[in-house]
Amino acid sequence: MVVNAERPGYSESPGHAESPGPAARLRSTGHGHHGHPGRPGRSGGTSGSAQDVARRYQEFSWREARGRSDAHEELSARIGQDQELCELLAGSLPAGNKQQPQLLVAAVRHLDGPHAEQGPRGAAAYGRWREWTIRHWDQVRDVIMRRGTQTNEPARCATLLPLLARLPQPLALLEVGTSAGLCLHPDRYRYEYAYRHGPGDGQEYRHGPGYAGGPAAGHSGGRAPGGAHHPVVEVGPADSPVVFPCLVQAPVPAAGHGPHLPTRLPEVVWRAGIDLDPLDPVAEPDDLRWLRSLVWPGDEARAARLSAAVEAVRAAPRPRIVRGDLIEELPALAAEAPAGATLVVFHTSVLSYLPPARREEFARLVRSVLDGRDGGGHWVSQEHHSVLPWLPLPAHHTPRPDDPLQLTLALDGHPVALTGPHGQSFRPL
């Protein structure tokens, strides 16, 4: 999702980045440093900006990709040790979000670069990936400058649904940072909730029944991967082309269904979203191709459910999507919500793109918009706890989730659950 252009270092002006010098120099100097992708280290001899790029890739490898994507972990580590490639990135791309590791890898995948599906593994494969990227640098850079890391994970609806289903119906949904708008259709998907009493982030259930699309395979008492039995609650249309499983980290209720799980789908009568650069994967095949390129290599299940979610919403009326800044556009768009419907302003992993002062400004604005609406409304946020540090967790729970990447789901500023970043787990508070 792209939500605000006031990100540090963001610039679309070409300036010196149009110079072909770094790429031309790399074409004639070989492969630089790309030995064993070990722990983050310093790349001696580079300029300050190239050092920053190297450090960013190394930190991404160890802090974000490690344990979650072997391909991203190895590739970003090798790039972080490649002095000459880091000089190319620093000299050709504006500082800030345009130098994100995810953006470079997605751009190469989008252009059908080598090892696009599984990622380059080993020094020889990295050499081929590197040579192709440098040779096609003009095209790669063009994709980077035109696109952004607009993740739209429809499976997040699995963790939003427990809140949406219990609010006064019908609903008017307004998503901030909507990207492709797939999360505006929680009533078009099928969900499979399985209980697990204990720690975990749902990763072990990621390849469970229906996760990649197709009819649901789970029923009450269904079997999860690894042979473990989980009571399963299923909600949603039986003919949906996609099913989202979600592990519920709570004691198994005697009746097989806890009060925190939905028994119905929400009734949605209005859908709208705001984004700086909205995508339309239903009408624009290249937008869907870009969203698939952003899926990390090797996660075929996630790529398949993304395509299946697009098919699930293809026949639905198109939401009202406004291109613009979330703070500037929110009041007018919220005023369009129909009377008699409960307005729900929601967002997932969006506010981290804003500086702290803008986050607080947004929070004040949401409260003001809802307070000023006849009949009020609700604010549903699903962000990392550090993004909204003023939201207090209940005293009987630890102040931070076990998994550092888990999100805090909150209703009107009151945390209600810890959730997996891709909707794979739900832990009631």
Coordinates of C-alpha atoms in Angstrom, one line a residue:
M1 CA 0.0 0.0 0.0
V2 CA 1.1 3.6 -0.6
V3 CA -0.4 5.9 1.9
N4 CA 1.7 9.1 2.2
A5 CA 4.3 10.8 0.1
E6 CA 6.0 12.5 3.0
R7 CA 8.4 9.6 3.6
P8 CA 12.0 10.4 4.3
G9 CA 14.1 10.7 1.2
Y10 CA 11.2 10.0 -1.2
S11 CA 11.7 11.7 -4.5
E12 CA 10.6 11.1 -8.1
S13 CA 13.0 13.6 -9.6
P14 CA 15.6 11.8 -11.7
G15 CA 18.6 14.1 -11.1
H16 CA 21.9 12.3 -11.1
A17 CA 20.1 8.9 -11.0
E18 CA 19.8 9.0 -14.8
S19 CA 23.5 8.7 -15.2
P20 CA 24.5 5.3 -16.6
G21 CA 27.9 5.4 -15.1
P22 CA 27.6 2.9 -12.2
A23 CA 25.9 0.3 -14.4
A24 CA 28.5 0.7 -17.1
R25 CA 31.3 0.4 -14.6
L26 CA 29.8 -2.7 -13.1
R27 CA 29.4 -4.4 -16.5
S28 CA 33.2 -4.3 -16.9
T29 CA 34.4 -5.0 -13.4
G30 CA 33.0 -8.4 -12.6
H31 CA 30.9 -9.5 -9.6
G32 CA 32.4 -7.6 -6.7
H33 CA 32.1 -9.2 -3.3
H34 CA 29.5 -11.9 -3.1
G35 CA 31.1 -14.7 -1.1
H36 CA 29.4 -16.5 1.8
P37 CA 26.4 -14.5 2.9
G38 CA 27.3 -14.3 6.6
R39 CA 26.3 -12.0 9.4
P40 CA 26.0 -8.3 8.7
G41 CA 29.3 -6.6 8.3
R42 CA 30.8 -3.4 7.0
S43 CA 31.6 -3.1 3.3
G44 CA 34.8 -1.2 3.5
G45 CA 35.7 1.4 0.9
T46 CA 32.1 2.4 -0.2
S47 CA 30.7 5.9 0.0
G48 CA 28.4 6.7 2.9
S49 CA 25.2 6.2 0.9
A50 CA 26.5 2.8 -0.4
Q51 CA 27.3 1.8 3.1
D52 CA 23.7 2.7 4.1
V53 CA 22.4 0.5 1.3
A54 CA 24.6 -2.4 2.3
R55 CA 23.6 -2.1 5.9
R56 CA 19.9 -2.0 5.0
Y57 CA 20.1 -5.2 3.0
Q58 CA 22.1 -6.9 5.7
E59 CA 19.6 -5.9 8.4
F60 CA 16.7 -6.9 6.2
S61 CA 18.4 -10.4 5.8
W62 CA 18.8 -10.9 9.5
R63 CA 15.9 -9.0 11.0
E64 CA 13.0 -9.7 8.6
A65 CA 13.9 -12.5 6.2
R66 CA 15.7 -14.9 8.5
G67 CA 13.6 -17.8 9.4
R68 CA 10.8 -16.7 7.1
S69 CA 12.3 -16.8 3.6
D70 CA 15.5 -18.6 2.9
A71 CA 15.6 -17.0 -0.6
H72 CA 15.2 -13.5 0.7
E73 CA 17.6 -14.1 3.5
E74 CA 20.4 -15.3 1.2
L75 CA 19.8 -12.9 -1.6
S76 CA 19.7 -9.8 0.6
A77 CA 22.8 -10.9 2.5
R78 CA 24.7 -11.3 -0.7
I79 CA 23.6 -7.9 -2.0
G80 CA 24.7 -6.4 1.3
Q81 CA 28.2 -7.8 0.8
D82 CA 28.3 -6.7 -2.9
Q83 CA 30.1 -3.3 -2.7
E84 CA 29.7 -2.5 -6.4
L85 CA 26.0 -3.4 -6.6
C86 CA 25.3 -1.3 -3.5
E87 CA 27.1 1.6 -5.2
L88 CA 24.8 1.2 -8.2
L89 CA 21.7 1.2 -6.0
A90 CA 22.9 4.2 -4.0
G91 CA 23.8 6.2 -7.1
S92 CA 20.7 5.3 -9.2
L93 CA 17.8 5.3 -6.7
P94 CA 16.5 8.0 -4.4
A95 CA 17.2 7.3 -0.7
G96 CA 14.3 6.0 1.3
N97 CA 11.6 3.6 0.1
K98 CA 12.9 3.3 -3.4
Q99 CA 16.0 1.5 -2.0
Q100 CA 13.9 -1.1 -0.1
P101 CA 15.2 -4.6 -0.6
Q102 CA 11.7 -5.9 -1.3
L103 CA 11.3 -3.4 -4.1
L104 CA 14.4 -4.4 -6.0
V105 CA 13.7 -8.2 -5.8
A106 CA 10.1 -7.6 -6.8
A107 CA 11.1 -5.5 -9.8
V108 CA 13.5 -8.3 -11.1
R109 CA 10.7 -10.9 -10.6
H110 CA 8.2 -8.6 -12.4
L111 CA 10.5 -8.6 -15.4
D112 CA 11.0 -12.4 -15.4
G113 CA 14.6 -12.2 -14.2
P114 CA 16.5 -15.4 -13.5
H115 CA 15.4 -17.5 -10.5
A116 CA 12.3 -15.5 -10.2
E117 CA 10.2 -18.1 -8.4
Q118 CA 12.6 -19.6 -5.9
G119 CA 15.3 -16.9 -5.7
P120 CA 19.0 -17.4 -6.5
R121 CA 20.6 -19.9 -4.2
G122 CA 24.4 -20.3 -4.2
A123 CA 27.2 -18.1 -5.5
A124 CA 26.7 -19.2 -9.2
A125 CA 23.0 -18.5 -9.2
Y126 CA 23.6 -15.1 -7.5
G127 CA 26.1 -14.3 -10.2
R128 CA 23.5 -15.0 -12.9
W129 CA 20.9 -12.9 -11.1
R130 CA 23.3 -10.1 -10.6
E131 CA 24.5 -10.1 -14.2
W132 CA 20.9 -10.0 -15.5
T133 CA 19.9 -7.2 -13.1
I134 CA 22.8 -5.0 -14.2
R135 CA 22.3 -5.7 -17.9
H136 CA 18.6 -4.8 -17.6
W137 CA 19.1 -2.0 -15.0
D138 CA 17.3 0.6 -17.0
Q139 CA 14.1 -1.5 -17.1
V140 CA 14.6 -2.6 -13.4
R141 CA 15.0 1.0 -12.3
D142 CA 11.9 2.0 -14.3
V143 CA 9.7 -0.5 -12.5
I144 CA 11.1 0.6 -9.1
M145 CA 10.4 4.2 -9.8
R146 CA 6.9 3.5 -11.1
R147 CA 5.9 1.0 -8.4
G148 CA 5.9 0.6 -4.7
T149 CA 5.7 -2.2 -2.1
Q150 CA 1.9 -2.2 -2.1
T151 CA 1.2 -5.4 -0.3
N152 CA -2.5 -6.3 -0.3
E153 CA -3.0 -9.4 1.8
P154 CA -6.7 -10.5 1.6
A155 CA -6.1 -13.2 4.2
R156 CA -6.0 -10.4 6.8
C157 CA -9.7 -10.4 6.6
A158 CA -9.6 -13.6 8.7
T159 CA -8.4 -11.5 11.7
L160 CA -10.6 -8.5 10.9
L161 CA -13.8 -10.7 10.6
P162 CA -14.2 -11.4 14.4
L163 CA -14.5 -7.7 15.0
L164 CA -16.5 -6.8 11.9
A165 CA -19.1 -9.5 12.4
R166 CA -20.0 -8.3 15.9
L167 CA -20.5 -4.6 15.1
P168 CA -24.0 -3.2 14.5
Q169 CA -25.0 -4.2 11.0
P170 CA -25.0 -3.1 8.2
L171 CA -21.5 -1.8 7.7
A172 CA -19.9 0.9 5.6
L173 CA -16.3 0.0 5.2
L174 CA -13.6 2.6 4.6
E175 CA -10.0 1.3 4.3
V176 CA -7.0 3.6 4.6
G177 CA -4.1 2.5 2.5
T178 CA -6.3 0.2 0.6
S179 CA -3.9 -0.7 -2.2
A180 CA -5.9 -3.1 -4.4
G181 CA -8.9 -3.0 -2.2
L182 CA -9.1 -6.8 -1.6
C183 CA -9.7 -6.4 2.1
L184 CA -12.9 -4.4 1.4
H185 CA -14.6 -7.7 0.5
P186 CA -14.6 -9.7 3.7
D187 CA -18.0 -11.2 2.8
R188 CA -16.7 -12.7 -0.4
Y189 CA -14.3 -15.2 1.1
R190 CA -14.5 -18.4 3.2
Y191 CA -12.7 -18.8 6.5
E192 CA -11.5 -21.7 8.5
Y193 CA -10.6 -21.1 12.2
A194 CA -8.7 -23.8 14.1
Y195 CA -7.9 -23.7 17.8
R196 CA -4.5 -24.1 19.2
H197 CA -3.9 -23.6 22.9
G198 CA -0.3 -22.4 23.2
P199 CA 2.3 -20.2 21.5
G200 CA 2.8 -19.9 17.8
D201 CA 2.2 -17.5 15.0
G202 CA 0.2 -19.7 12.6
Q203 CA 3.1 -20.4 10.3
E204 CA 2.7 -24.1 10.8
Y205 CA -0.8 -23.8 9.4
R206 CA 0.1 -21.8 6.4
H207 CA -0.2 -24.7 4.0
G208 CA -3.4 -26.1 5.7
P209 CA -6.7 -26.9 4.0
G210 CA -7.8 -24.4 1.5
Y211 CA -5.0 -21.9 2.1
A212 CA -4.0 -21.7 -1.6
G213 CA -7.5 -21.5 -2.9
G214 CA -10.2 -24.0 -3.9
P215 CA -12.9 -25.5 -1.7
A216 CA -12.4 -25.9 2.0
A217 CA -11.1 -29.2 3.1
G218 CA -11.6 -28.8 6.9
H219 CA -14.7 -29.6 9.0
S220 CA -15.2 -29.7 12.7
G221 CA -12.5 -31.9 14.1
G222 CA -10.5 -31.5 10.8
R223 CA -6.9 -32.4 10.6
A224 CA -4.2 -29.7 10.4
P225 CA -0.7 -30.2 8.9
G226 CA 1.5 -32.6 10.9
G227 CA -1.4 -34.8 12.0
A228 CA -2.6 -32.5 14.9
H229 CA -6.4 -32.3 15.4
H230 CA -8.0 -28.9 15.7
P231 CA -11.7 -28.2 16.1
V232 CA -12.5 -26.1 13.0
V233 CA -15.1 -23.4 12.6
E234 CA -16.0 -22.5 9.0
V235 CA -17.7 -19.3 7.9
G236 CA -18.4 -17.9 4.5
P237 CA -19.8 -18.9 1.1
A238 CA -19.2 -22.5 0.3
D239 CA -18.5 -21.7 -3.3
S240 CA -15.8 -19.1 -2.7
P241 CA -12.7 -19.8 -4.8
V242 CA -10.5 -19.0 -1.8
V243 CA -10.4 -20.2 1.9
F244 CA -8.3 -18.4 4.5
P245 CA -7.3 -20.6 7.5
C246 CA -6.5 -18.9 10.8
L247 CA -5.1 -20.4 14.0
V248 CA -6.9 -19.2 17.1
Q249 CA -4.4 -19.2 20.0
A250 CA -6.9 -19.8 22.9
P251 CA -8.2 -22.7 25.0
V252 CA -10.6 -24.9 23.0
P253 CA -14.2 -24.1 24.2
A254 CA -16.4 -27.0 25.3
A255 CA -18.9 -26.1 22.7
G256 CA -16.2 -26.0 20.0
H257 CA -16.8 -22.4 19.2
G258 CA -15.6 -19.5 21.4
P259 CA -17.2 -16.0 21.8
H260 CA -14.3 -14.4 19.9
L261 CA -15.1 -16.2 16.6
P262 CA -17.6 -15.1 14.1
T263 CA -20.8 -17.1 13.4
R264 CA -21.8 -15.0 10.3
L265 CA -20.4 -12.7 7.7
P266 CA -20.9 -9.0 8.0
E267 CA -23.5 -7.2 5.9
V268 CA -21.6 -4.6 3.9
V269 CA -23.6 -1.9 2.0
W270 CA -20.8 0.5 1.1
R271 CA -17.1 0.1 0.4
A272 CA -14.5 2.8 -0.1
G273 CA -10.7 3.2 0.2
I274 CA -7.9 5.7 0.1
D275 CA -4.4 5.2 -1.4
L276 CA -1.8 7.3 -3.0
D277 CA -1.4 4.8 -5.9
P278 CA -4.3 2.4 -5.9
L279 CA -4.1 -0.8 -7.9
D280 CA -6.9 -2.6 -9.8
P281 CA -5.9 -6.2 -10.2
V282 CA -9.4 -7.1 -11.5
A283 CA -9.3 -4.8 -14.6
E284 CA -5.5 -4.4 -15.0
P285 CA -3.5 -7.7 -15.4
D286 CA -0.2 -5.8 -14.9
D287 CA -1.4 -4.7 -11.4
L288 CA -2.1 -8.3 -10.5
R289 CA 1.2 -9.3 -11.9
W290 CA 2.9 -6.7 -9.7
L291 CA 1.1 -7.9 -6.6
R292 CA 2.2 -11.4 -7.3
S293 CA 5.8 -10.2 -7.8
L294 CA 5.8 -8.8 -4.3
V295 CA 5.0 -12.2 -2.8
W296 CA 8.3 -13.6 -1.5
P297 CA 9.9 -16.3 -3.6
G298 CA 8.9 -19.8 -2.7
D299 CA 5.5 -18.9 -1.1
E300 CA 3.4 -20.4 -3.9
A301 CA 0.4 -20.7 -1.5
R302 CA 0.3 -17.0 -0.9
A303 CA 0.5 -16.2 -4.6
A304 CA -2.2 -18.7 -5.4
R305 CA -4.6 -17.3 -2.8
L306 CA -4.0 -13.7 -4.0
S307 CA -5.1 -14.8 -7.5
A308 CA -8.1 -16.7 -6.0
A309 CA -9.1 -13.7 -4.0
V310 CA -9.2 -11.5 -7.2
E311 CA -11.4 -14.1 -8.8
A312 CA -13.7 -14.0 -5.7
V313 CA -14.3 -10.3 -6.0
R314 CA -14.3 -10.1 -9.8
A315 CA -18.1 -10.1 -10.1
A316 CA -18.7 -7.8 -7.1
P317 CA -19.5 -4.1 -7.6
R318 CA -16.3 -2.0 -7.5
P319 CA -15.5 -0.1 -4.3
R320 CA -15.2 3.7 -4.4
I321 CA -11.4 4.2 -4.3
V322 CA -10.0 7.7 -3.9
R323 CA -6.4 8.5 -5.0
G324 CA -4.7 10.8 -2.4
D325 CA -3.3 11.4 1.0
L326 CA -5.1 9.5 3.8
I327 CA -5.4 12.6 6.1
E328 CA -6.5 15.0 3.4
E329 CA -9.1 12.7 1.9
L330 CA -10.6 10.9 4.9
P331 CA -13.2 13.5 6.1
A332 CA -14.9 14.0 2.7
L333 CA -14.9 10.3 1.8
A334 CA -16.3 9.3 5.2
A335 CA -19.1 11.8 4.7
E336 CA -20.3 9.8 1.7
A337 CA -21.0 6.7 3.8
P338 CA -24.8 6.0 3.8
A339 CA -26.9 7.0 6.8
G340 CA -28.1 4.0 8.8
A341 CA -24.9 2.0 8.3
T342 CA -22.1 1.6 10.8
L343 CA -19.1 3.4 9.4
V344 CA -15.9 1.4 10.1
V345 CA -12.5 3.1 9.3
F346 CA -9.9 0.4 9.3
H347 CA -6.3 -0.2 8.3
T348 CA -3.5 -2.8 8.5
S349 CA 0.2 -2.2 8.6
V350 CA -0.2 1.3 7.2
L351 CA 0.7 3.8 9.9
S352 CA 4.4 2.7 9.9
Y353 CA 4.7 4.7 6.7
L354 CA 4.0 7.9 8.6
P355 CA 6.2 9.8 10.9
P356 CA 5.0 9.7 14.6
A357 CA 3.5 13.2 14.5
R358 CA 1.4 12.3 11.4
R359 CA 0.2 9.1 13.1
E360 CA -1.1 11.0 16.1
E361 CA -2.7 13.5 13.7
F362 CA -4.4 10.6 11.9
A363 CA -5.7 9.1 15.2
R364 CA -7.2 12.5 16.2
L365 CA -8.8 12.9 12.8
V366 CA -10.4 9.4 12.8
R367 CA -11.9 10.0 16.3
S368 CA -13.1 13.4 15.2
V369 CA -14.7 12.0 12.0
L370 CA -16.5 9.2 13.9
D371 CA -17.6 11.5 16.7
G372 CA -19.1 13.9 14.3
R373 CA -21.1 11.3 12.4
D374 CA -24.7 10.8 13.2
G375 CA -24.8 7.5 15.0
G376 CA -21.0 7.4 15.3
G377 CA -18.9 4.6 14.0
H378 CA -15.8 2.5 14.8
W379 CA -12.0 2.6 14.3
V380 CA -10.3 -0.8 13.7
S381 CA -6.5 -0.7 13.6
Q382 CA -4.2 -3.6 13.0
E383 CA -0.6 -2.3 13.4
H384 CA 2.6 -3.2 15.1
H385 CA 2.4 -2.2 18.7
S386 CA 5.4 0.2 18.3
V387 CA 3.4 2.2 15.7
L388 CA 0.6 3.1 18.2
P389 CA 2.5 3.0 21.5
W390 CA -0.3 4.9 23.3
L391 CA -2.6 1.8 23.0
P392 CA -2.4 0.0 26.4
L393 CA -2.5 -3.8 26.5
P394 CA -4.6 -5.3 29.3
A395 CA -2.7 -5.6 32.5
H396 CA -2.9 -9.4 32.7
H397 CA -1.1 -9.8 29.4
T398 CA 2.6 -9.2 28.5
P399 CA 3.2 -5.7 27.0
R400 CA 4.7 -7.2 23.8
P401 CA 3.7 -10.2 21.7
D402 CA 5.9 -13.3 21.6
D403 CA 6.5 -12.9 17.9
P404 CA 8.0 -9.5 17.2
L405 CA 6.2 -9.3 13.9
Q406 CA 2.7 -9.8 15.3
L407 CA 0.3 -7.0 15.0
T408 CA -2.1 -5.5 17.6
L409 CA -5.7 -5.5 16.6
A410 CA -7.6 -2.7 18.3
L411 CA -11.2 -1.5 18.4
D412 CA -11.6 2.2 19.0
G413 CA -8.1 2.3 20.6
H414 CA -8.6 -0.7 22.8
P415 CA -6.5 -3.8 21.9
V416 CA -8.5 -7.0 21.5
A417 CA -6.1 -9.5 19.9
L418 CA -2.6 -10.1 18.7
T419 CA -2.6 -11.2 15.0
G420 CA -0.3 -12.7 12.4
P421 CA 0.9 -10.2 9.9
H422 CA -0.7 -12.2 7.0
G423 CA -3.9 -13.1 8.9
Q424 CA -2.6 -16.5 9.8
S425 CA -3.2 -16.3 13.6
F426 CA -5.5 -14.7 16.1
R427 CA -4.8 -14.5 19.8
P428 CA -7.6 -12.9 21.8
L429 CA -6.5 -10.6 24.7

